[in-house]
Amino acid sequence: MKEDCSSSSHVPISDSKFILKSELLSLLKTYNCYHEGRSFQLRHREEEGALIIEGLLNIAWGLRRPIRLQMQDDRERVHLPSASWMPDRPSYLQKEASPQDSKVTAKEPGAQHANKAEVSRDSSAPLEEEEVPQLMRTKSDASCIIQRRPKSRAPGEAQKIRRHRFSINGHFYNHKTSVFTPAYGSVTNVRVNSTMTTQQVLTLLLNKFRVEDGPSEFALYIVHESGEQTKLKDCEYPLISRILHGPCEKIVKIFLMEADLSEEVPHDVAQYIKFEMPELDSFVEKLKEEEEREIIKLTMKFQALRLTMLQRLEQLVEAK
């Protein structure tokens, strides 16, 4: 690795560090051999002399606090009722009406007009929209929601769409539980390239799962099997870091963690993390013994030096 180099023969690791392109390609070949026959192999190309690598990047969840999912995609909009609405309820909506709807209509005369207005809103919506139940986004209370009626779609196909939109490592989005904590160590992935910085990868991951919390609240950490933990800086490139640390995720993983709850763990500290308490106590005892020996050694050295200085002072006094 070299610093302050920007020639076409080098690839940036951060804003101030570079690696030889040939060295990175060699590491990439090893990486792809490890993932041979799997979807995690990386592709590379060159654009105007710059090497660009792209593919799937695995990221493990390492959160301690719950996260909140958006209850409505940003691209969705509320459709206001038109100026005139049909007096009769369409037949396909009559079939889909639940017993609760019928019960409300029977008991409350005013509810019939509200239902008709709601039908008008749904019928005015374009057919191209996603045909699954959608929720109005709310940040205050996940239970206070406005639900739009589903348009006709085969049950199996609708379930497939919901699963694709709301699943996070086996957790399927529940309208009443939009706040949850992903299982620690569970792995997801995003498609990235070697030019994407840490902040860009964070943004991509959070947008993929419609997480309301902003990227500034999170950080990516390189976590070693030994317990060593290093934070990826905003100017670094996570895909390049993954290649540099090798393909084996049993040895090194990239974790998503809270920015304010996580901290770096240096190698000197990490080597003691997995020891049991009795072993750590014995290490502390040995360090205390070594400290006492050093104190005695320094004290004796100081006393000898002090004695020498006093003897010299006496000689100077006698000489006068």
Short mmCIF file of C-alpha atoms in Angstrom, two decimals, residues 106-288:
data_model
loop_
_atom_site.label_atom_id
_atom_site.label_comp_id
_atom_site.label_asym_id
_atom_site.label_seq_id
_atom_site.Cartn_x
_atom_site.Cartn_y
_atom_site.Cartn_z
CA ALA A 106 -75.71 -1.09 9.62
CA LYS A 107 -75.14 0.67 12.94
CA GLU A 108 -73.95 4.06 11.72
CA PRO A 109 -75.90 5.74 8.89
CA GLY A 110 -73.12 8.27 8.31
CA ALA A 111 -70.57 5.55 7.76
CA GLN A 112 -72.18 4.62 4.41
CA HIS A 113 -71.21 7.98 2.91
CA ALA A 114 -67.66 7.64 4.26
CA ASN A 115 -67.35 4.20 2.68
CA LYS A 116 -68.55 5.53 -0.65
CA ALA A 117 -66.00 8.34 -0.52
CA GLU A 118 -63.30 5.79 0.23
CA VAL A 119 -64.40 3.72 -2.80
CA SER A 120 -64.09 6.80 -4.98
CA ARG A 121 -60.51 7.33 -3.77
CA ASP A 122 -59.53 3.75 -4.55
CA SER A 123 -61.22 3.71 -7.95
CA SER A 124 -59.41 6.90 -8.99
CA ALA A 125 -55.97 5.36 -8.27
CA PRO A 126 -53.97 4.29 -11.37
CA LEU A 127 -53.76 0.58 -12.15
CA GLU A 128 -49.99 0.64 -12.38
CA GLU A 129 -49.51 1.06 -8.61
CA GLU A 130 -48.25 -1.74 -6.39
CA GLU A 131 -51.27 -3.93 -5.64
CA VAL A 132 -50.60 -4.70 -1.99
CA PRO A 133 -51.95 -3.06 1.17
CA GLN A 134 -50.02 0.09 1.91
CA LEU A 135 -49.79 2.17 5.07
CA MET A 136 -49.52 5.84 5.70
CA ARG A 137 -46.11 6.62 7.17
CA THR A 138 -46.14 7.64 10.82
CA LYS A 139 -43.34 8.21 13.30
CA SER A 140 -45.40 8.60 16.43
CA ASP A 141 -47.53 5.46 16.75
CA ALA A 142 -47.38 2.42 14.53
CA SER A 143 -50.94 1.50 15.50
CA CYS A 144 -52.47 4.75 14.21
CA ILE A 145 -52.47 3.91 10.51
CA ILE A 146 -54.62 4.45 7.45
CA GLN A 147 -54.94 1.33 5.33
CA ARG A 148 -55.73 1.41 1.65
CA ARG A 149 -57.77 -1.38 0.14
CA PRO A 150 -55.93 -3.97 -1.97
CA LYS A 151 -56.72 -4.28 -5.62
CA SER A 152 -57.41 -7.67 -7.13
CA ARG A 153 -54.40 -10.01 -7.34
CA ALA A 154 -53.86 -13.70 -6.86
CA PRO A 155 -53.24 -14.49 -3.15
CA GLY A 156 -49.96 -16.27 -3.85
CA GLU A 157 -48.59 -13.42 -5.95
CA ALA A 158 -49.59 -10.79 -3.39
CA GLN A 159 -47.86 -12.74 -0.61
CA LYS A 160 -44.71 -12.97 -2.75
CA ILE A 161 -44.65 -9.18 -3.19
CA ARG A 162 -45.15 -8.56 0.54
CA ARG A 163 -42.36 -11.01 1.35
CA HIS A 164 -39.99 -9.27 -1.06
CA ARG A 165 -40.80 -5.81 0.32
CA PHE A 166 -40.81 -6.45 4.04
CA SER A 167 -38.52 -9.40 4.81
CA ILE A 168 -35.29 -8.80 6.77
CA ASN A 169 -33.49 -12.04 7.53
CA GLY A 170 -36.71 -13.90 8.16
CA HIS A 171 -38.50 -11.02 9.91
CA PHE A 172 -41.59 -10.18 7.91
CA TYR A 173 -42.86 -6.66 8.28
CA ASN A 174 -45.84 -6.39 10.59
CA HIS A 175 -47.92 -3.24 10.45
CA LYS A 176 -48.10 -3.20 14.25
CA THR A 177 -44.39 -3.95 14.84
CA SER A 178 -42.53 -1.57 12.56
CA VAL A 179 -39.94 -1.14 15.33
CA PHE A 180 -37.68 -4.15 15.92
CA THR A 181 -34.07 -5.23 16.39
CA PRO A 182 -32.56 -7.56 13.75
CA ALA A 183 -31.01 -10.75 15.11
CA TYR A 184 -27.37 -10.12 16.04
CA GLY A 185 -25.01 -11.65 13.49
CA SER A 186 -27.67 -12.29 10.86
CA VAL A 187 -26.35 -11.41 7.42
CA THR A 188 -27.81 -9.41 4.57
CA ASN A 189 -26.17 -8.11 1.39
CA VAL A 190 -26.24 -5.19 -1.00
CA ARG A 191 -24.90 -4.80 -4.53
CA VAL A 192 -22.12 -2.20 -4.51
CA ASN A 193 -19.00 -1.22 -6.43
CA SER A 194 -15.49 -0.26 -5.44
CA THR A 195 -16.13 3.47 -5.90
CA MET A 196 -18.84 3.61 -3.22
CA THR A 197 -17.73 5.06 0.11
CA THR A 198 -18.83 3.88 3.55
CA GLN A 199 -21.59 6.50 3.76
CA GLN A 200 -22.93 5.56 0.34
CA VAL A 201 -23.04 1.86 1.24
CA LEU A 202 -24.82 2.68 4.52
CA THR A 203 -27.40 4.76 2.67
CA LEU A 204 -27.97 1.99 0.13
CA LEU A 205 -28.46 -0.64 2.85
CA LEU A 206 -30.91 1.48 4.86
CA ASN A 207 -32.90 2.39 1.75
CA LYS A 208 -33.10 -1.27 0.76
CA PHE A 209 -35.04 -2.09 3.93
CA ARG A 210 -36.81 1.29 4.21
CA VAL A 211 -35.17 2.09 7.55
CA GLU A 212 -36.22 5.53 8.81
CA ASP A 213 -33.04 6.13 10.84
CA GLY A 214 -30.42 8.14 8.94
CA PRO A 215 -26.98 6.79 7.89
CA SER A 216 -25.23 9.19 10.30
CA GLU A 217 -26.59 7.10 13.20
CA PHE A 218 -24.74 3.97 12.03
CA ALA A 219 -21.22 2.84 11.20
CA LEU A 220 -19.54 -0.12 9.49
CA TYR A 221 -16.94 -2.10 11.45
CA ILE A 222 -14.41 -4.68 10.35
CA VAL A 223 -14.69 -7.36 13.05
CA HIS A 224 -12.03 -10.08 13.29
CA GLU A 225 -12.49 -13.53 14.78
CA SER A 226 -10.03 -12.55 17.51
CA GLY A 227 -12.34 -9.73 18.63
CA GLU A 228 -10.36 -6.94 17.02
CA GLN A 229 -12.74 -4.26 15.75
CA THR A 230 -11.91 -1.42 13.36
CA LYS A 231 -14.30 1.29 12.18
CA LEU A 232 -14.44 2.00 8.46
CA LYS A 233 -13.92 5.71 7.87
CA ASP A 234 -16.33 7.70 5.73
CA CYS A 235 -13.67 8.07 3.04
CA GLU A 236 -12.96 4.32 2.80
CA TYR A 237 -14.44 1.85 0.32
CA PRO A 238 -16.09 -1.18 2.00
CA LEU A 239 -15.86 -3.48 -1.04
CA ILE A 240 -12.10 -2.84 -1.33
CA SER A 241 -11.72 -3.45 2.41
CA ARG A 242 -13.57 -6.75 2.05
CA ILE A 243 -11.16 -7.89 -0.67
CA LEU A 244 -8.11 -6.81 1.32
CA HIS A 245 -9.24 -8.78 4.38
CA GLY A 246 -9.92 -11.92 2.35
CA PRO A 247 -13.10 -13.77 1.41
CA CYS A 248 -13.55 -15.93 4.53
CA GLU A 249 -16.25 -14.47 6.76
CA LYS A 250 -15.39 -16.84 9.60
CA ILE A 251 -12.20 -14.81 10.03
CA VAL A 252 -13.44 -11.30 9.22
CA LYS A 253 -16.93 -9.85 8.90
CA ILE A 254 -18.33 -6.42 8.16
CA PHE A 255 -20.88 -5.38 10.80
CA LEU A 256 -23.48 -2.62 10.84
CA MET A 257 -23.49 -1.03 14.32
CA GLU A 258 -24.67 2.11 16.06
CA ALA A 259 -22.20 4.96 15.74
CA ASP A 260 -22.56 6.03 19.37
CA LEU A 261 -22.62 2.59 21.03
CA SER A 262 -19.66 0.94 19.32
CA GLU A 263 -15.94 1.58 19.57
CA GLU A 264 -12.75 0.24 18.10
CA VAL A 265 -10.98 -2.66 19.81
CA PRO A 266 -7.21 -2.77 19.08
CA HIS A 267 -5.36 -6.03 18.60
CA ASP A 268 -3.52 -5.72 21.91
CA VAL A 269 -6.85 -5.63 23.75
CA ALA A 270 -8.64 -8.14 21.55
CA GLN A 271 -6.20 -10.93 22.40
CA TYR A 272 -7.48 -10.94 25.99
CA ILE A 273 -11.22 -10.78 25.25
CA LYS A 274 -11.83 -14.52 24.97
CA PHE A 275 -10.02 -15.50 28.18
CA GLU A 276 -12.00 -16.61 31.22
CA MET A 277 -11.98 -14.51 34.40
CA PRO A 278 -9.54 -16.77 36.36
CA GLU A 279 -7.03 -16.49 33.50
CA LEU A 280 -7.46 -12.72 33.33
CA ASP A 281 -7.00 -12.50 37.11
CA SER A 282 -3.72 -14.41 36.84
CA PHE A 283 -2.57 -12.02 34.08
CA VAL A 284 -3.37 -9.04 36.31
CA GLU A 285 -1.49 -10.63 39.21
CA LYS A 286 1.59 -11.18 37.07
CA LEU A 287 1.43 -7.59 35.83
CA LYS A 288 1.28 -6.35 39.44
#
